[in-house]
mmCIF file of C-alpha atoms in Angstrom:
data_model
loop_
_atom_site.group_PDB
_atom_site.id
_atom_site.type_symbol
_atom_site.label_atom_id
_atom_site.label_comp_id
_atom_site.label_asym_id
_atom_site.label_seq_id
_atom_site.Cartn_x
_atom_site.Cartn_y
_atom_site.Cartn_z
ATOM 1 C CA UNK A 1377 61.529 -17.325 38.775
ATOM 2 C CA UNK A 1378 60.634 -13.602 39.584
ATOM 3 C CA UNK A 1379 58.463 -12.590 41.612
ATOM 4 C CA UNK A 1380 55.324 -10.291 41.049
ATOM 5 C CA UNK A 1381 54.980 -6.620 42.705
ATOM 6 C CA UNK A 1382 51.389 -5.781 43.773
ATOM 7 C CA UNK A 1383 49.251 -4.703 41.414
ATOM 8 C CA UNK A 1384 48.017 -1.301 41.969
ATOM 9 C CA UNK A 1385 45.189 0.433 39.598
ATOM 10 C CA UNK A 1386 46.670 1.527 36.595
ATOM 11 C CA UNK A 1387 46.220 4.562 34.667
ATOM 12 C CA UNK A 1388 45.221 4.878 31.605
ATOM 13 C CA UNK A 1389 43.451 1.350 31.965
ATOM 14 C CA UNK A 1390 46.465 -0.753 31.957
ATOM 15 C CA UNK A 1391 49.267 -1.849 34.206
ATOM 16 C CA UNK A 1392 52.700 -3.363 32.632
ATOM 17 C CA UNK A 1393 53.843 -6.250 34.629
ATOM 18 C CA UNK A 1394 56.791 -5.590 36.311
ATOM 19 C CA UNK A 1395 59.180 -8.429 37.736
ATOM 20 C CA UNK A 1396 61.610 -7.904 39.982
ATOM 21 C CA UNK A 1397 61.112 -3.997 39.099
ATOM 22 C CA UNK A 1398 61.359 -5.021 35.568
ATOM 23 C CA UNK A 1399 58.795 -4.219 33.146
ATOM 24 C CA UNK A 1400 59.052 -7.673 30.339
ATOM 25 C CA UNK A 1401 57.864 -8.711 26.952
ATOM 26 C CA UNK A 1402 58.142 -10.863 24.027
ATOM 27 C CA UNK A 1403 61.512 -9.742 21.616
ATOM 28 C CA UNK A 1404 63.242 -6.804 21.649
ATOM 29 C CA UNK A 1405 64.136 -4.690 25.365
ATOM 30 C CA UNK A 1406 62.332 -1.685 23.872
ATOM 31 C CA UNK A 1407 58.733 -0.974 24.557
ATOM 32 C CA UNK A 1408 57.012 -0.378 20.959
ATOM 33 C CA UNK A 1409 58.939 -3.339 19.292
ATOM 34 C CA UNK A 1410 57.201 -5.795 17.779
ATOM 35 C CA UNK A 1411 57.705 -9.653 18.256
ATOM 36 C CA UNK A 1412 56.879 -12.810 17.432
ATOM 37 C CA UNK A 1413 55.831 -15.335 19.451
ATOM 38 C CA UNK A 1414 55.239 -19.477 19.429
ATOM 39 C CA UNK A 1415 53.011 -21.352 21.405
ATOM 40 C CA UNK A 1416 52.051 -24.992 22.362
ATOM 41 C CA UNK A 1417 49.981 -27.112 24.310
ATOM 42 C CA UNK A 1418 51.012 -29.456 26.466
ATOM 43 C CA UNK A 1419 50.913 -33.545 25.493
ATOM 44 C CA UNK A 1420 52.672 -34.756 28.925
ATOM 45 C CA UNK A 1421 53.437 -34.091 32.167
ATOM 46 C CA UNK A 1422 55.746 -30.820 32.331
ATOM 47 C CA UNK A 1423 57.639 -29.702 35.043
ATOM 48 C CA UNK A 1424 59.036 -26.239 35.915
ATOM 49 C CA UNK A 1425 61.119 -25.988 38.997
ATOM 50 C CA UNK A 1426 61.063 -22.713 40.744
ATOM 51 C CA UNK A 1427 57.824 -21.103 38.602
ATOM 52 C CA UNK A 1428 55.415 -19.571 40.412
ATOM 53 C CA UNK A 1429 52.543 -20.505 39.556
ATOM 54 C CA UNK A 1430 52.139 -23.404 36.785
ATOM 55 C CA UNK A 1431 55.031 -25.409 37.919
ATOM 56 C CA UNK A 1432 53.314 -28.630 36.846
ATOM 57 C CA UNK A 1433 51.500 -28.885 33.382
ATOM 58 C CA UNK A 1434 49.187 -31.968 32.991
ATOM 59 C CA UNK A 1435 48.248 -32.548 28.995
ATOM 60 C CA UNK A 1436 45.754 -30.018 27.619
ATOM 61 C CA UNK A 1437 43.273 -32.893 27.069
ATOM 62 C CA UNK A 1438 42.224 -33.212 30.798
ATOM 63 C CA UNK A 1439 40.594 -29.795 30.074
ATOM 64 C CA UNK A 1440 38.119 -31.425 27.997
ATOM 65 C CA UNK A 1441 34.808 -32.596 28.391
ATOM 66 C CA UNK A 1442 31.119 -32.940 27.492
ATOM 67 C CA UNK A 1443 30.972 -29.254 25.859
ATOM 68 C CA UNK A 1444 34.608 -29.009 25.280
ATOM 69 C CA UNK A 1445 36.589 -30.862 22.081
ATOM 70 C CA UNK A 1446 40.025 -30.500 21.381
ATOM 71 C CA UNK A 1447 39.194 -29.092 17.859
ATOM 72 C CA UNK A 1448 37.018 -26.305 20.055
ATOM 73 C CA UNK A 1449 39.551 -26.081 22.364
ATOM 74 C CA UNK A 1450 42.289 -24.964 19.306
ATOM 75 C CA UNK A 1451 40.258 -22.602 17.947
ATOM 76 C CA UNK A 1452 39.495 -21.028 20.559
ATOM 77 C CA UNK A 1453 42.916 -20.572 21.630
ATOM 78 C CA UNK A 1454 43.808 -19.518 18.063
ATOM 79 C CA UNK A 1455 41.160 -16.741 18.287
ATOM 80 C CA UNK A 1456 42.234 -15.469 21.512
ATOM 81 C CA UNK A 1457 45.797 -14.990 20.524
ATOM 82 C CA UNK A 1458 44.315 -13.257 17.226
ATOM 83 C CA UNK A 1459 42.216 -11.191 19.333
ATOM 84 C CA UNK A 1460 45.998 -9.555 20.617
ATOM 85 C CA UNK A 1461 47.408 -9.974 17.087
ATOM 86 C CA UNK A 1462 45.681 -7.629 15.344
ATOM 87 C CA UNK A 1463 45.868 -4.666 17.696
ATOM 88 C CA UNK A 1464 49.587 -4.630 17.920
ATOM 89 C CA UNK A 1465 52.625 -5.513 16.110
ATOM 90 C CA UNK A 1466 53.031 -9.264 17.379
ATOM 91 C CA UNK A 1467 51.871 -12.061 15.876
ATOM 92 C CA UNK A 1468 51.546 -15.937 17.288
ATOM 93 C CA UNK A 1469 52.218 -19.318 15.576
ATOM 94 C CA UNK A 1470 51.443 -22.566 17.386
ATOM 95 C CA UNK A 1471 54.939 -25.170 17.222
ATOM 96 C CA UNK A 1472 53.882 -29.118 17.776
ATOM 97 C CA UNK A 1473 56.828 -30.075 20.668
ATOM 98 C CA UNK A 1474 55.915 -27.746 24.186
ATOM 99 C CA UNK A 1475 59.549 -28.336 24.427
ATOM 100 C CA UNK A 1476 60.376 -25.794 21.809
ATOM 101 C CA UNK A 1477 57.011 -23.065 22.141
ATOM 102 C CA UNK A 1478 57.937 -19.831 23.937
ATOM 103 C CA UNK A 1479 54.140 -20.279 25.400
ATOM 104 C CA UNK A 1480 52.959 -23.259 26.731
ATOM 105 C CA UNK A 1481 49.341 -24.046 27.786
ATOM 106 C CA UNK A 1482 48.372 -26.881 29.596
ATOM 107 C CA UNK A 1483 46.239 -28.416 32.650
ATOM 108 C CA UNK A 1484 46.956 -27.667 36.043
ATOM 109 C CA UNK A 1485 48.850 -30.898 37.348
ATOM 110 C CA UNK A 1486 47.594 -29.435 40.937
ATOM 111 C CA UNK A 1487 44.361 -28.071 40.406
ATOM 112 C CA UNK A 1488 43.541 -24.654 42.451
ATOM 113 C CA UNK A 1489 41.936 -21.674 41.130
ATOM 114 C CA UNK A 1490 40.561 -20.828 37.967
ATOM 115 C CA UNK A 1491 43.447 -20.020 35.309
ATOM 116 C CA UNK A 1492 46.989 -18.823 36.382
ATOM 117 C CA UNK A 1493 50.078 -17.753 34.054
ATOM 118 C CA UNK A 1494 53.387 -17.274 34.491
ATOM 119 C CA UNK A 1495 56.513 -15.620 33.248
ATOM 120 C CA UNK A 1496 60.159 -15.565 33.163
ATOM 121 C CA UNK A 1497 62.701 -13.369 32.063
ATOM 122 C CA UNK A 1498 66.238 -13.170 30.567
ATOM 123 C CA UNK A 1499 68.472 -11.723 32.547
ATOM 124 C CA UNK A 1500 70.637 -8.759 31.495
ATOM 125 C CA UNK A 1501 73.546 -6.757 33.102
ATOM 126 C CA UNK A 1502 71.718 -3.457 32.160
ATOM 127 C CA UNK A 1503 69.015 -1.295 33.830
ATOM 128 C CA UNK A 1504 65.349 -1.723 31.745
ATOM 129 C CA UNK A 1505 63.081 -3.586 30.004
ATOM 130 C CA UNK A 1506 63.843 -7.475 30.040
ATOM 131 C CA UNK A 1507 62.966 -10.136 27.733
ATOM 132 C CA UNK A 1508 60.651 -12.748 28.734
ATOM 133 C CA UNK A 1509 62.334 -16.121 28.375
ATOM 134 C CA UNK A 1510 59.158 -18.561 28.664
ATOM 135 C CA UNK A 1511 55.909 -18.219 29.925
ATOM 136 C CA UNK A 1512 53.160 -20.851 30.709
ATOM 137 C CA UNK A 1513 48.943 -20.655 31.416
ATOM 138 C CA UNK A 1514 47.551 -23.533 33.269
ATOM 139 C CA UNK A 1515 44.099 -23.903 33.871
ATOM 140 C CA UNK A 1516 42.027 -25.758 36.208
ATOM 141 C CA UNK A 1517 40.530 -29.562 35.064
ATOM 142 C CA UNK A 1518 38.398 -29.476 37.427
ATOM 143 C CA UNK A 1519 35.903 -26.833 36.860
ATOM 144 C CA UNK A 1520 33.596 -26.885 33.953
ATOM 145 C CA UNK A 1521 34.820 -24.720 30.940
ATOM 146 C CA UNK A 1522 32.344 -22.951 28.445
ATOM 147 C CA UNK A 1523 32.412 -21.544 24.753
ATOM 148 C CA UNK A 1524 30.581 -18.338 24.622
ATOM 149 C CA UNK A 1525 28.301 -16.026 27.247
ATOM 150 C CA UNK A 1526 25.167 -17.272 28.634
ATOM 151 C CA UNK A 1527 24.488 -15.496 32.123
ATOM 152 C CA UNK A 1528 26.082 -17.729 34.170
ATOM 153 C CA UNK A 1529 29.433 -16.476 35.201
ATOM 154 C CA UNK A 1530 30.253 -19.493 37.890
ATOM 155 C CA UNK A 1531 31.222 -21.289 34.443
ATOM 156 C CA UNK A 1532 34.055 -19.050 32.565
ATOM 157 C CA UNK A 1533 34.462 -18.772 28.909
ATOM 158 C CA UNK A 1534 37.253 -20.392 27.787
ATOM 159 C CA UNK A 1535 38.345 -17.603 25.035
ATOM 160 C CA UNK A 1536 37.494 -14.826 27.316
ATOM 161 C CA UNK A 1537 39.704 -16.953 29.889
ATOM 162 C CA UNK A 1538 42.607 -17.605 27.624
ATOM 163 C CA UNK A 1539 42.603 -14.066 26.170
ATOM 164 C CA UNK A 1540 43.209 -12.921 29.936
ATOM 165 C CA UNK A 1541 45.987 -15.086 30.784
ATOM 166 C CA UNK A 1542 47.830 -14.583 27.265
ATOM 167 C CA UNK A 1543 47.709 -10.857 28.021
ATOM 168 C CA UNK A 1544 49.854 -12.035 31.224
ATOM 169 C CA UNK A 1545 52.303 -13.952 29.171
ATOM 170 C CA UNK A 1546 52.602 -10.837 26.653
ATOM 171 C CA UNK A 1547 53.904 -8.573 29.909
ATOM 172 C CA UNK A 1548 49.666 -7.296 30.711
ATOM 173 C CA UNK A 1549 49.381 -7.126 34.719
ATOM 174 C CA UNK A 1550 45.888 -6.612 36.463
ATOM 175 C CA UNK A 1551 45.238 -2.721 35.878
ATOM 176 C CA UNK A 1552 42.306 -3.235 38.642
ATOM 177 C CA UNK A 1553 39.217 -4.906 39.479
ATOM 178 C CA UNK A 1554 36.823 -4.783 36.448
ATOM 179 C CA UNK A 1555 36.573 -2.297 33.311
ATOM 180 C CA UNK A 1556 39.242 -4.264 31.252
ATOM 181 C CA UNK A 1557 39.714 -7.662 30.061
ATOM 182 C CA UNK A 1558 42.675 -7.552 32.377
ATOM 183 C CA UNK A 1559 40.520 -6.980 35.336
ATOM 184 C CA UNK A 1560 41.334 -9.693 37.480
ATOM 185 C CA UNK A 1561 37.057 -10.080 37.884
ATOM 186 C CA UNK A 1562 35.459 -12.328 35.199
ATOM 187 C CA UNK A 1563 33.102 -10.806 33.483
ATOM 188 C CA UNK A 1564 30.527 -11.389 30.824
ATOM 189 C CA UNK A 1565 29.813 -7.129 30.275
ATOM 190 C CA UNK A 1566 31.819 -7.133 27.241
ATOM 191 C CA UNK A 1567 33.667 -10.167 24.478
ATOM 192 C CA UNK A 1568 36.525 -8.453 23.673
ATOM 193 C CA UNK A 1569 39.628 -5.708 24.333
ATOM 194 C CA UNK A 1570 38.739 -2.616 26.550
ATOM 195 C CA UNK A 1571 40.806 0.940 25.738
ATOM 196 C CA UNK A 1572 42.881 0.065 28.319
ATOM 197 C CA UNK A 1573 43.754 -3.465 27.277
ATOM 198 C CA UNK A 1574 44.717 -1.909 23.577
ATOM 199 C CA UNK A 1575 46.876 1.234 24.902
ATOM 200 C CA UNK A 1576 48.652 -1.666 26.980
ATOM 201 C CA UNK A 1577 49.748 -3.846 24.711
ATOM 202 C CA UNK A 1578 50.187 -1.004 22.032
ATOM 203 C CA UNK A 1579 52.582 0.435 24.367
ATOM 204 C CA UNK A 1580 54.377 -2.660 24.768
ATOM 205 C CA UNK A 1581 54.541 -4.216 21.221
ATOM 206 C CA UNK A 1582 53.269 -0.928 19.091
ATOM 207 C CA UNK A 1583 50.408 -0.752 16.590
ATOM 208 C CA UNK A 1584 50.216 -3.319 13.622
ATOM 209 C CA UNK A 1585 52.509 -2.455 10.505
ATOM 210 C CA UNK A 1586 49.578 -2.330 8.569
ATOM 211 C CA UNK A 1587 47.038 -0.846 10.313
ATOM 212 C CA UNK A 1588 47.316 3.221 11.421
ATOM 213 C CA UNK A 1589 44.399 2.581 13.557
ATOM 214 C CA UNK A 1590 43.764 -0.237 16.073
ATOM 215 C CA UNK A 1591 40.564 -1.932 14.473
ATOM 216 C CA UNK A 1592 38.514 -1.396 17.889
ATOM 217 C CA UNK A 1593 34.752 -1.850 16.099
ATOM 218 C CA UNK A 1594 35.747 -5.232 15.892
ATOM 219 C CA UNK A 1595 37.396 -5.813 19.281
ATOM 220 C CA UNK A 1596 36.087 -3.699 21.857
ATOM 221 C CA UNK A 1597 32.581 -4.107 22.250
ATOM 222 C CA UNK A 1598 30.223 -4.383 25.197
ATOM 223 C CA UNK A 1599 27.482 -6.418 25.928
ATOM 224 C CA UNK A 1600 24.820 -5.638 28.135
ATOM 225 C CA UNK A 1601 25.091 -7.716 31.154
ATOM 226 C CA UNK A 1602 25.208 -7.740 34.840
ATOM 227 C CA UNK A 1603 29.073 -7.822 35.862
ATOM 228 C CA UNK A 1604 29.377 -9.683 38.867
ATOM 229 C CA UNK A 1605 31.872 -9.183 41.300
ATOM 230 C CA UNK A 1606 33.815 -13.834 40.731
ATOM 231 C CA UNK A 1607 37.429 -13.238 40.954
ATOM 232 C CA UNK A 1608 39.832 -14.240 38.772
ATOM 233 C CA UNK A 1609 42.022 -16.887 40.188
ATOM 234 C CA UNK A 1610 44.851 -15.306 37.986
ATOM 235 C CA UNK A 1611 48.524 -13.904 38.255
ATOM 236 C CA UNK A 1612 48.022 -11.103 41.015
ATOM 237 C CA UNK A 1613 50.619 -10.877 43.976
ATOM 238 C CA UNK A 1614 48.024 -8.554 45.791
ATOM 239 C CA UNK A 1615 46.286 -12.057 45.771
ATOM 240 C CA UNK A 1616 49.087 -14.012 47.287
ATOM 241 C CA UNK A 1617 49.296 -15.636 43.263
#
């Protein structure tokens, strides 16, 4: 598993990860391609030797509770990867087996933190871009989990959560503190993609094939709310994660 460089403030509003002094995505080892991308969640136990973070899944269903089905939970996941869908050329499709998803999404089989995601890479002789090989979000069964904003911010949103960590697994590192939904803060100021967060993955993955303009009416909006200052306990070397 590579390791993670610290994340610095990134211009522009976004910051590539880089691994190993790589920058990585989904597909193709040219920024702008498009890709496609299959994910799963996890039914067992899974273990990943050498990962970073996330290197024991517990089944997805341990994330559930009280305010939290597993039909919720699917649809909300669905919605989050559409939410990076349509403002670049990638698209998501959700495989039954974890065994055979490039993305797999589980519990955290040693609960710490929040949420955490990591990524590996294929490795290559030449200089540039790499190929991410597998990537995996794990999040925390023992804190309470939440559909929508209400005020509260000690209880996260799940899609606002997922949307976060799948921007990880897409090659999206921490551009800062707050302004974007990769801040590593959580925040309830605003439901969906930031400028930032779009010319990111745009510059990764390129615009849709079928739409000249990213459809940001829809996807960037704001809500007015007080942003407070709860980390994310997400994939940030600067962090020690």
């Amino acid at each position: 598993m590579a390791c993670l460089l610290p994340a610095h403030a990134g211009e522009g509003g976004y910051r590539l990860l880089e691994l190993d002094g790589h920058k990585v995505k989904w597909g193709e080892r040219r920024l702008g391609a498009g890709a496609s991308v299959s994910y799963a969640f996890a039914g067992e136990t899974l273990r990943f030797d050498g990962s970073h973070n996330c290197g024991e899944l517990a089944p997805i269903e341990g994330l559930l509770g009280e305010n939290l089905s597993m039909a919720t939970l699917a649809r909300e996941t669905a919605a989050a990867f559409r939410v990076w869908a349509r403002v670049a050329d990638l698209s998501f499709h959700q495989v039954a087996d974890a065994r055979d998803a490039d993305i797999v999404l589980g519990a955290q089989g040693q609960p710490q933190g929040r949420a955490f995601a990591n990524v590996s890479y294929r490795p290559a002789p030449e200089a540039g871009v790499r190929s991410i090989e597998q990537a995996l979000v794990c999040l925390n069964p023992d804190h309470a989990w939440k559909v929508g904003f209400d005020g509260d911010e000690s209880v996260y949103d799940i899609r606002y959560t997922l949307i976060h960590e799948i921007g990880h697994t897409i090659g999206l590192d921490h551009p800062g503190p707050s302004g974007q939904v990769m801040g590593f803060r959580y925040t309830e100021a605003f439901v969906g993609l930031q400028p930032g967060d779009l010319r990111g993955v745009q510059l990764l993955y390129g615009h849709r094939a079928d739409d000249g303009e990213p459809d940001n009416g829809v996807y960037v909006q704001r809500v007015q709310k007080r942003t407070v200052p709860n980390i994310y306990s997400m994939l940030s070397a600067a962090e020690n994660e």
